[in-house]
mmCIF file of C-alpha atoms in Angstrom:
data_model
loop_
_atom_site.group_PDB
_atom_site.id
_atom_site.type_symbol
_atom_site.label_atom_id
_atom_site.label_comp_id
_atom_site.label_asym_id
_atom_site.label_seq_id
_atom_site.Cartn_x
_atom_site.Cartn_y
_atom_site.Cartn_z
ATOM 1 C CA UNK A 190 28.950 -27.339 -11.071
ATOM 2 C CA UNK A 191 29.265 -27.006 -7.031
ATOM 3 C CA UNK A 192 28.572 -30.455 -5.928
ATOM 4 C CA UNK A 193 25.224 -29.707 -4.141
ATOM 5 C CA UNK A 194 22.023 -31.542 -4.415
ATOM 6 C CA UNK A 195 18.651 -30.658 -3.388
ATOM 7 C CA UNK A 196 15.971 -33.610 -2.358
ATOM 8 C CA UNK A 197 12.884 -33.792 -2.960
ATOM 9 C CA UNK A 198 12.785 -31.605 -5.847
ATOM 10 C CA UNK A 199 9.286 -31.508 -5.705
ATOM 11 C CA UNK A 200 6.956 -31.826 -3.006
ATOM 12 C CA UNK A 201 3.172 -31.127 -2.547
ATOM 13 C CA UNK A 202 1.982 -31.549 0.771
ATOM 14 C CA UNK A 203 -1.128 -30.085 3.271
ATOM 15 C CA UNK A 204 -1.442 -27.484 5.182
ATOM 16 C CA UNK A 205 -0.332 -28.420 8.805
ATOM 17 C CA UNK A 206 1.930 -30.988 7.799
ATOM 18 C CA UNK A 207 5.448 -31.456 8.745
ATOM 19 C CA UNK A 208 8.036 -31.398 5.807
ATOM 20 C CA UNK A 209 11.885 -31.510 6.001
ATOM 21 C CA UNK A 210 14.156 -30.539 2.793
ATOM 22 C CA UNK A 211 17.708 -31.882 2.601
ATOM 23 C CA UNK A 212 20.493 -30.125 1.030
ATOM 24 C CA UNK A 213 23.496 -32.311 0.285
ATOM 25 C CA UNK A 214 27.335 -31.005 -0.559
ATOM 26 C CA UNK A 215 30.299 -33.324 -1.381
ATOM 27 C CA UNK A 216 32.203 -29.428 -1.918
ATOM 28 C CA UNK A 217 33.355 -29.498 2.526
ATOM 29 C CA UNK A 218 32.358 -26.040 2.880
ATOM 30 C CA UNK A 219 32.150 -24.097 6.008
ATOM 31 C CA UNK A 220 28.658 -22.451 5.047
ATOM 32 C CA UNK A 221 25.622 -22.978 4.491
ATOM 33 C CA UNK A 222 22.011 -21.342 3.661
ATOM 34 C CA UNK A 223 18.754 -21.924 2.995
ATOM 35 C CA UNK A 224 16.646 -19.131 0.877
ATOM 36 C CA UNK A 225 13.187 -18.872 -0.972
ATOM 37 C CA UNK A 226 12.356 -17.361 -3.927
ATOM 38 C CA UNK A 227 8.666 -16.043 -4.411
ATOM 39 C CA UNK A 228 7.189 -13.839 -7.346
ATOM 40 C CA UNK A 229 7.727 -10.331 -6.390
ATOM 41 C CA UNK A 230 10.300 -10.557 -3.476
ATOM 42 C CA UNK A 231 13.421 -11.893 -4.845
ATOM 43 C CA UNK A 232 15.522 -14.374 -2.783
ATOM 44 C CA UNK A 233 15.144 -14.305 0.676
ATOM 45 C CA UNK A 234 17.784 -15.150 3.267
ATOM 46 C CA UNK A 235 15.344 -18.361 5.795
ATOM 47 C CA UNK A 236 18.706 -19.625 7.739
ATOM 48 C CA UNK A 237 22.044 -19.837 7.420
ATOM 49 C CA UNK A 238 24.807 -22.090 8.787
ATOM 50 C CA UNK A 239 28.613 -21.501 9.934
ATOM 51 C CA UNK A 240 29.473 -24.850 10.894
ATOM 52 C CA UNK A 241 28.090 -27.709 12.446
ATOM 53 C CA UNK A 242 25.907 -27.311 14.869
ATOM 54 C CA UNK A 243 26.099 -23.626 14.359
ATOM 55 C CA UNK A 244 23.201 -21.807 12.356
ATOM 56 C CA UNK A 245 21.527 -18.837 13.000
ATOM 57 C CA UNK A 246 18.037 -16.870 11.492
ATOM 58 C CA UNK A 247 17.886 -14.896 8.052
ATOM 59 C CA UNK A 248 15.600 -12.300 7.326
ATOM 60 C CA UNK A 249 12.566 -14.819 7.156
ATOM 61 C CA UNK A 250 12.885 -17.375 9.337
ATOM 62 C CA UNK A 251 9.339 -17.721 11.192
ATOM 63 C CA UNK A 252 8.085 -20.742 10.824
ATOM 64 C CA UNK A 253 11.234 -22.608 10.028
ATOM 65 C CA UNK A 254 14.138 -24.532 11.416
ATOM 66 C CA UNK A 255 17.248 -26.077 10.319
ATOM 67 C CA UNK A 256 19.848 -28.565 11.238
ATOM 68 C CA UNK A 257 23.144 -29.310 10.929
ATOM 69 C CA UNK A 258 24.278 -32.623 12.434
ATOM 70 C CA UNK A 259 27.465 -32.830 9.886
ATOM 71 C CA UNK A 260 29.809 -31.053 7.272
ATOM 72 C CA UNK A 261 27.625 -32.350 4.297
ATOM 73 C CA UNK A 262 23.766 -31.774 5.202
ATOM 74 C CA UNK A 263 21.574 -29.103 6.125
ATOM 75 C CA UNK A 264 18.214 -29.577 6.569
ATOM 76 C CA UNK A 265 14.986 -27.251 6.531
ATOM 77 C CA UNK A 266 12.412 -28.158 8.410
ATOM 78 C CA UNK A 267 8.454 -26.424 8.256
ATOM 79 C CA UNK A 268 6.828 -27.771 11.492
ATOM 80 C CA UNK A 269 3.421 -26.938 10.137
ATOM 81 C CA UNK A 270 3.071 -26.001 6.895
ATOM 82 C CA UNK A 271 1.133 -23.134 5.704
ATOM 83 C CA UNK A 272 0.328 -21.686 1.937
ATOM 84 C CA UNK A 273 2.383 -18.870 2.425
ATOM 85 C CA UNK A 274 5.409 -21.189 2.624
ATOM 86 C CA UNK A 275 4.262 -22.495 -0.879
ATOM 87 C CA UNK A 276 7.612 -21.182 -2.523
ATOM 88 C CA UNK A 277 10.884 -22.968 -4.763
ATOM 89 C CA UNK A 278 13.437 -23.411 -1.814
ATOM 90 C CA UNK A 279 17.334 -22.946 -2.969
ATOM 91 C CA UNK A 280 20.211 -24.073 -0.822
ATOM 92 C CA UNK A 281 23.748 -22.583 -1.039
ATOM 93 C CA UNK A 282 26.995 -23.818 0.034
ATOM 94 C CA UNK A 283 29.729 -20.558 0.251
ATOM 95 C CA UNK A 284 33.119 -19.574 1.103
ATOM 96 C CA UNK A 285 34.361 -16.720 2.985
ATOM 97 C CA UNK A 286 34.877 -14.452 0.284
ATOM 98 C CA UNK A 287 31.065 -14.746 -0.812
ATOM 99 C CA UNK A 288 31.013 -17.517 -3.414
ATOM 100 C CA UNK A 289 27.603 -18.968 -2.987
ATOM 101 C CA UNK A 290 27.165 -22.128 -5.201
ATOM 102 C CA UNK A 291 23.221 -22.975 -5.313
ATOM 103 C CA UNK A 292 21.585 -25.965 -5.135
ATOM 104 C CA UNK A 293 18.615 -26.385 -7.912
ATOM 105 C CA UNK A 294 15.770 -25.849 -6.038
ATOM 106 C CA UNK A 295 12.519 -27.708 -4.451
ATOM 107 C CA UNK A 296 9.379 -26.890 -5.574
ATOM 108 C CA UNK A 297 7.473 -26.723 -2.567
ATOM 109 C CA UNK A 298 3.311 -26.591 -3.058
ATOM 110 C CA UNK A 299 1.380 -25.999 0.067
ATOM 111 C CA UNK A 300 -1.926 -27.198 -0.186
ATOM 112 C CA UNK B 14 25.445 -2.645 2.938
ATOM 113 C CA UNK B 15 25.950 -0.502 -0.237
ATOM 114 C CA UNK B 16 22.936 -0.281 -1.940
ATOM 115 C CA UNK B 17 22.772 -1.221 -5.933
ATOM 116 C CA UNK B 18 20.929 0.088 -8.978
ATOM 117 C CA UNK B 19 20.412 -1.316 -12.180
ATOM 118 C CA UNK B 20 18.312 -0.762 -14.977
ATOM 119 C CA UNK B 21 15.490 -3.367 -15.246
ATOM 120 C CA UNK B 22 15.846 -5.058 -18.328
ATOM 121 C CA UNK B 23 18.208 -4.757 -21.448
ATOM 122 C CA UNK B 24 18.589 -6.316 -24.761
ATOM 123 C CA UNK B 25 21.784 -7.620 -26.647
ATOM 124 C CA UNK B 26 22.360 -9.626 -30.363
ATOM 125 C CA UNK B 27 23.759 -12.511 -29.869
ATOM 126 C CA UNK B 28 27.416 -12.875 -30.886
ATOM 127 C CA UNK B 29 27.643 -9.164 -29.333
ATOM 128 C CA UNK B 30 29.243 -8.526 -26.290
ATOM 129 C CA UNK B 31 26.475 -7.425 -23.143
ATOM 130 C CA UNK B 32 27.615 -4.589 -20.769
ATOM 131 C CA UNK B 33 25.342 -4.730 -17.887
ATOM 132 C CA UNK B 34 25.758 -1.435 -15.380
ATOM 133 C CA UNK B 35 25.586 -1.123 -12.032
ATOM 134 C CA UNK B 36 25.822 1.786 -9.843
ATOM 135 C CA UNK B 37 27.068 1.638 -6.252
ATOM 136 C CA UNK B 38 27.565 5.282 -5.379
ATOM 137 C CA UNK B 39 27.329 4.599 -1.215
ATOM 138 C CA UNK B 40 30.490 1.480 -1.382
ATOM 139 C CA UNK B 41 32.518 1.143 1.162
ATOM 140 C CA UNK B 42 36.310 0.756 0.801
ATOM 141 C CA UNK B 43 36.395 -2.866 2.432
ATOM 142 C CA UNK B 44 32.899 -4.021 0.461
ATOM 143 C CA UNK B 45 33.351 -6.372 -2.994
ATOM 144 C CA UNK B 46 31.400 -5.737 -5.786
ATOM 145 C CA UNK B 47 29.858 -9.773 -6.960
ATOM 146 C CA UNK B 48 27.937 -10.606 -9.372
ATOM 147 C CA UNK B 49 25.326 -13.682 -9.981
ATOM 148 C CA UNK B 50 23.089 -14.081 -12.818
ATOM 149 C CA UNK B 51 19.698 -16.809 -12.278
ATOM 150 C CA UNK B 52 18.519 -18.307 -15.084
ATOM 151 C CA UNK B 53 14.862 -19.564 -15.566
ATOM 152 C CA UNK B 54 13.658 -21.869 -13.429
ATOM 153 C CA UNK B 55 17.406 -22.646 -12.014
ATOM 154 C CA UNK B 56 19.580 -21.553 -9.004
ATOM 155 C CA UNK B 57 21.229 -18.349 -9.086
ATOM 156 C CA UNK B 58 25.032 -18.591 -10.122
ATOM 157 C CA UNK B 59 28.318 -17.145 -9.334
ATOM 158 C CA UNK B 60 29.704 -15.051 -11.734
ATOM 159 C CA UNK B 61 32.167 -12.895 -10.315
ATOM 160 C CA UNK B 62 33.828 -10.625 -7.783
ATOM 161 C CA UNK B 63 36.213 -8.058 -7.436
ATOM 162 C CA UNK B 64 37.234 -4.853 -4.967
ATOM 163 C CA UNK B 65 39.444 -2.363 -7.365
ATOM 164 C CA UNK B 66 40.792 -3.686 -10.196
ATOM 165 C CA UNK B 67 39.404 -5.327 -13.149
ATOM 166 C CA UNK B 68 38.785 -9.103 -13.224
ATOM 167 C CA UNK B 69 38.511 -11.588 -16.012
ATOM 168 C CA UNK B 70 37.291 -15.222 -15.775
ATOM 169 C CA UNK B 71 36.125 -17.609 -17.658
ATOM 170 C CA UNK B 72 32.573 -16.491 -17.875
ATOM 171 C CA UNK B 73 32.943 -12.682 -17.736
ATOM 172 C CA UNK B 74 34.924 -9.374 -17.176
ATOM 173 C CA UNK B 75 34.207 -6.656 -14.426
ATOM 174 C CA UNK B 76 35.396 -3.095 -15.249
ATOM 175 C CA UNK B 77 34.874 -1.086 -11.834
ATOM 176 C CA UNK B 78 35.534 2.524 -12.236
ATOM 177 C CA UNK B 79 38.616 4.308 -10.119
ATOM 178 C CA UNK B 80 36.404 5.872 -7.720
ATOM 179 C CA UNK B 81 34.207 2.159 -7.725
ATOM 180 C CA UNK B 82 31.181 3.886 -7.217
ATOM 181 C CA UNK B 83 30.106 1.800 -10.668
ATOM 182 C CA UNK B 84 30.743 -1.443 -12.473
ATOM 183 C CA UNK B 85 30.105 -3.184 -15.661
ATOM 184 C CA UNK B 86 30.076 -6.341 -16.165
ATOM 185 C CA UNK B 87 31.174 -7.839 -19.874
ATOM 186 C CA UNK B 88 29.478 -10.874 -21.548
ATOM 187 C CA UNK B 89 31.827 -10.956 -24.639
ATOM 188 C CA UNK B 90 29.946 -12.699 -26.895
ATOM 189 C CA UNK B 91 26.504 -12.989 -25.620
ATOM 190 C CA UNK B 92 24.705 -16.642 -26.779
ATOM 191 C CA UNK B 93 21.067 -17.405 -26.081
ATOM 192 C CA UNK B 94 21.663 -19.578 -22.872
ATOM 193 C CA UNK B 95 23.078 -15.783 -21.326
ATOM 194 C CA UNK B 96 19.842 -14.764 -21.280
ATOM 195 C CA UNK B 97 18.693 -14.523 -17.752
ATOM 196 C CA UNK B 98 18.467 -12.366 -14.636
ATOM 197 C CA UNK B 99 21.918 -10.254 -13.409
ATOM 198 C CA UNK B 100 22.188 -9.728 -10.171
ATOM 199 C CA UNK B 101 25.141 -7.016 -9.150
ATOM 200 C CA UNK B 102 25.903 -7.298 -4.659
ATOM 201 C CA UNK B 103 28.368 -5.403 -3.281
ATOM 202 C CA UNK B 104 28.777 -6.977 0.453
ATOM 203 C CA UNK B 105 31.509 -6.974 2.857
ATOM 204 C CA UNK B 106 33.553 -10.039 2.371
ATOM 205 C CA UNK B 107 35.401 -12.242 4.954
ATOM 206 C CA UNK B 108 34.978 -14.226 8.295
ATOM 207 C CA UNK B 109 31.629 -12.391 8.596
ATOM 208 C CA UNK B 110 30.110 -14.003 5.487
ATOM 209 C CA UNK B 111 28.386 -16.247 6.881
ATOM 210 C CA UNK B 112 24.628 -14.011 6.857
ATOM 211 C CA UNK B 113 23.988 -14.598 3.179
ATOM 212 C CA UNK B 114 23.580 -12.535 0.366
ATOM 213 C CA UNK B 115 20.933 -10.110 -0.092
ATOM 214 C CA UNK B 116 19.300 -10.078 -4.287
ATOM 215 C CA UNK B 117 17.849 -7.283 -5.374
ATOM 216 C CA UNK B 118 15.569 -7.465 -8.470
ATOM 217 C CA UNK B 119 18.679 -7.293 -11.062
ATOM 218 C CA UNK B 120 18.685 -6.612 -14.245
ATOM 219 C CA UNK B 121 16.958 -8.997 -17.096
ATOM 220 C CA UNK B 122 19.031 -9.582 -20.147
ATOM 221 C CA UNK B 123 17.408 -10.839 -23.185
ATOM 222 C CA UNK B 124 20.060 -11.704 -25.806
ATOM 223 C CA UNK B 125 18.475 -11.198 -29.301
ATOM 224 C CA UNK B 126 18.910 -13.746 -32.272
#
């Protein structure tokens, strides 16, 4: 397996709370995303990354930000969490040619 | 993007090899065809890619037909742990893939004991 780890792996917090997920690779790979899964809509793209510093918006990125401060980490952010961001969060790492390796998920649980 | 169809669900024995379809009619000449299967409860995985010509790895074949406006991909000998959700993306590949991937609902194989 892609070394890539996901932290916390579960989280429940309340609505209007701040909450920052961490995805960690020891793989050095240029790219990096950030996607939710809910029932009914698949995976959606939240943020992506193309080096650091450099990141850019997916197709549902309201509500969220990300960093990327070095190779390894990428970090979601939800300023203020609402229920509709109640969803399992996956992080990828990838290569140019569109080998995603995915992290295994946080269980997020807005209350 | 080229858009993808597959059929919604399929069954397979186990010990049988699974041929999942996938139809791409709109492909472009410079778009892969790859191919990620999520099992329960985990993160999707990489399965494989190609652009023309058959590929074989480790975990799977990919037939795509001459005019590649279809694929199959080959589970030889389907076990219980290859039951999951197959997800068939045909994407441009290169420099530009940086702006993720884009899942459809896939296919759901349920291999039979």
């Amino acid at each position: 397996d892609a070394g890539i780890t996901q932290s916390p792996r579960h989280k429940v917090t309340e609505t209007g709370t701040p909450v920052t997920l961490r995805c960690h690779q020891t793989e050095n790979h240029r790219y990096m995303y950030w996607y939710r899964q809910d029932p009914g809509h698949g995976l959606r793209l939240i943020h992506y990354s193309y080096g650091v510093k450099d990141t850019d918006k997916g197709e549902v990125s309201d509500g969220y930000s990300v960093s990327r401060s070095k190779t390894e980490d990428f970090l979601l952010t939800l300023e203020s969490a609402t229920s509709s961001q109640t969803s399992v969060y996956f992080c990828a790492i990838g290569t140019d040619l569109y080998e995603q390796y995915f992290g295994p998920g946080t269980r997020l649980t807005v209350t | 993007d080229a858009k993808t169809t597959q059929p919604p669900s399929m069954d397979c024995a186990e010990g049988r090899a699974a041929n999942l379809p996938c139809n791409h009619s709109t492909i472009s000449g410079n778009e892969y065809v790859y191919w990620y299967r999520q099992i329960h409860s985990q993160g999707p995985q990489y399965i494989i890619h190609g652009l023309k010509n058959n590929e074989t790895n480790e975990m799977a074949s990919l037939i795509i037909t001459e005019d590649r406006k279809s694929s199959t991909l080959i589970l030889p000998h389907a076990t219980l742990r290859d039951t999951a959700v197959y997800y068939c993306i045909v994407r441009v590949a290169g420099g530009g893939g940086a702006d993720g991937l884009t899942f459809g609902k896939g296919t759901h194989l349920i291999i039979q004991p």
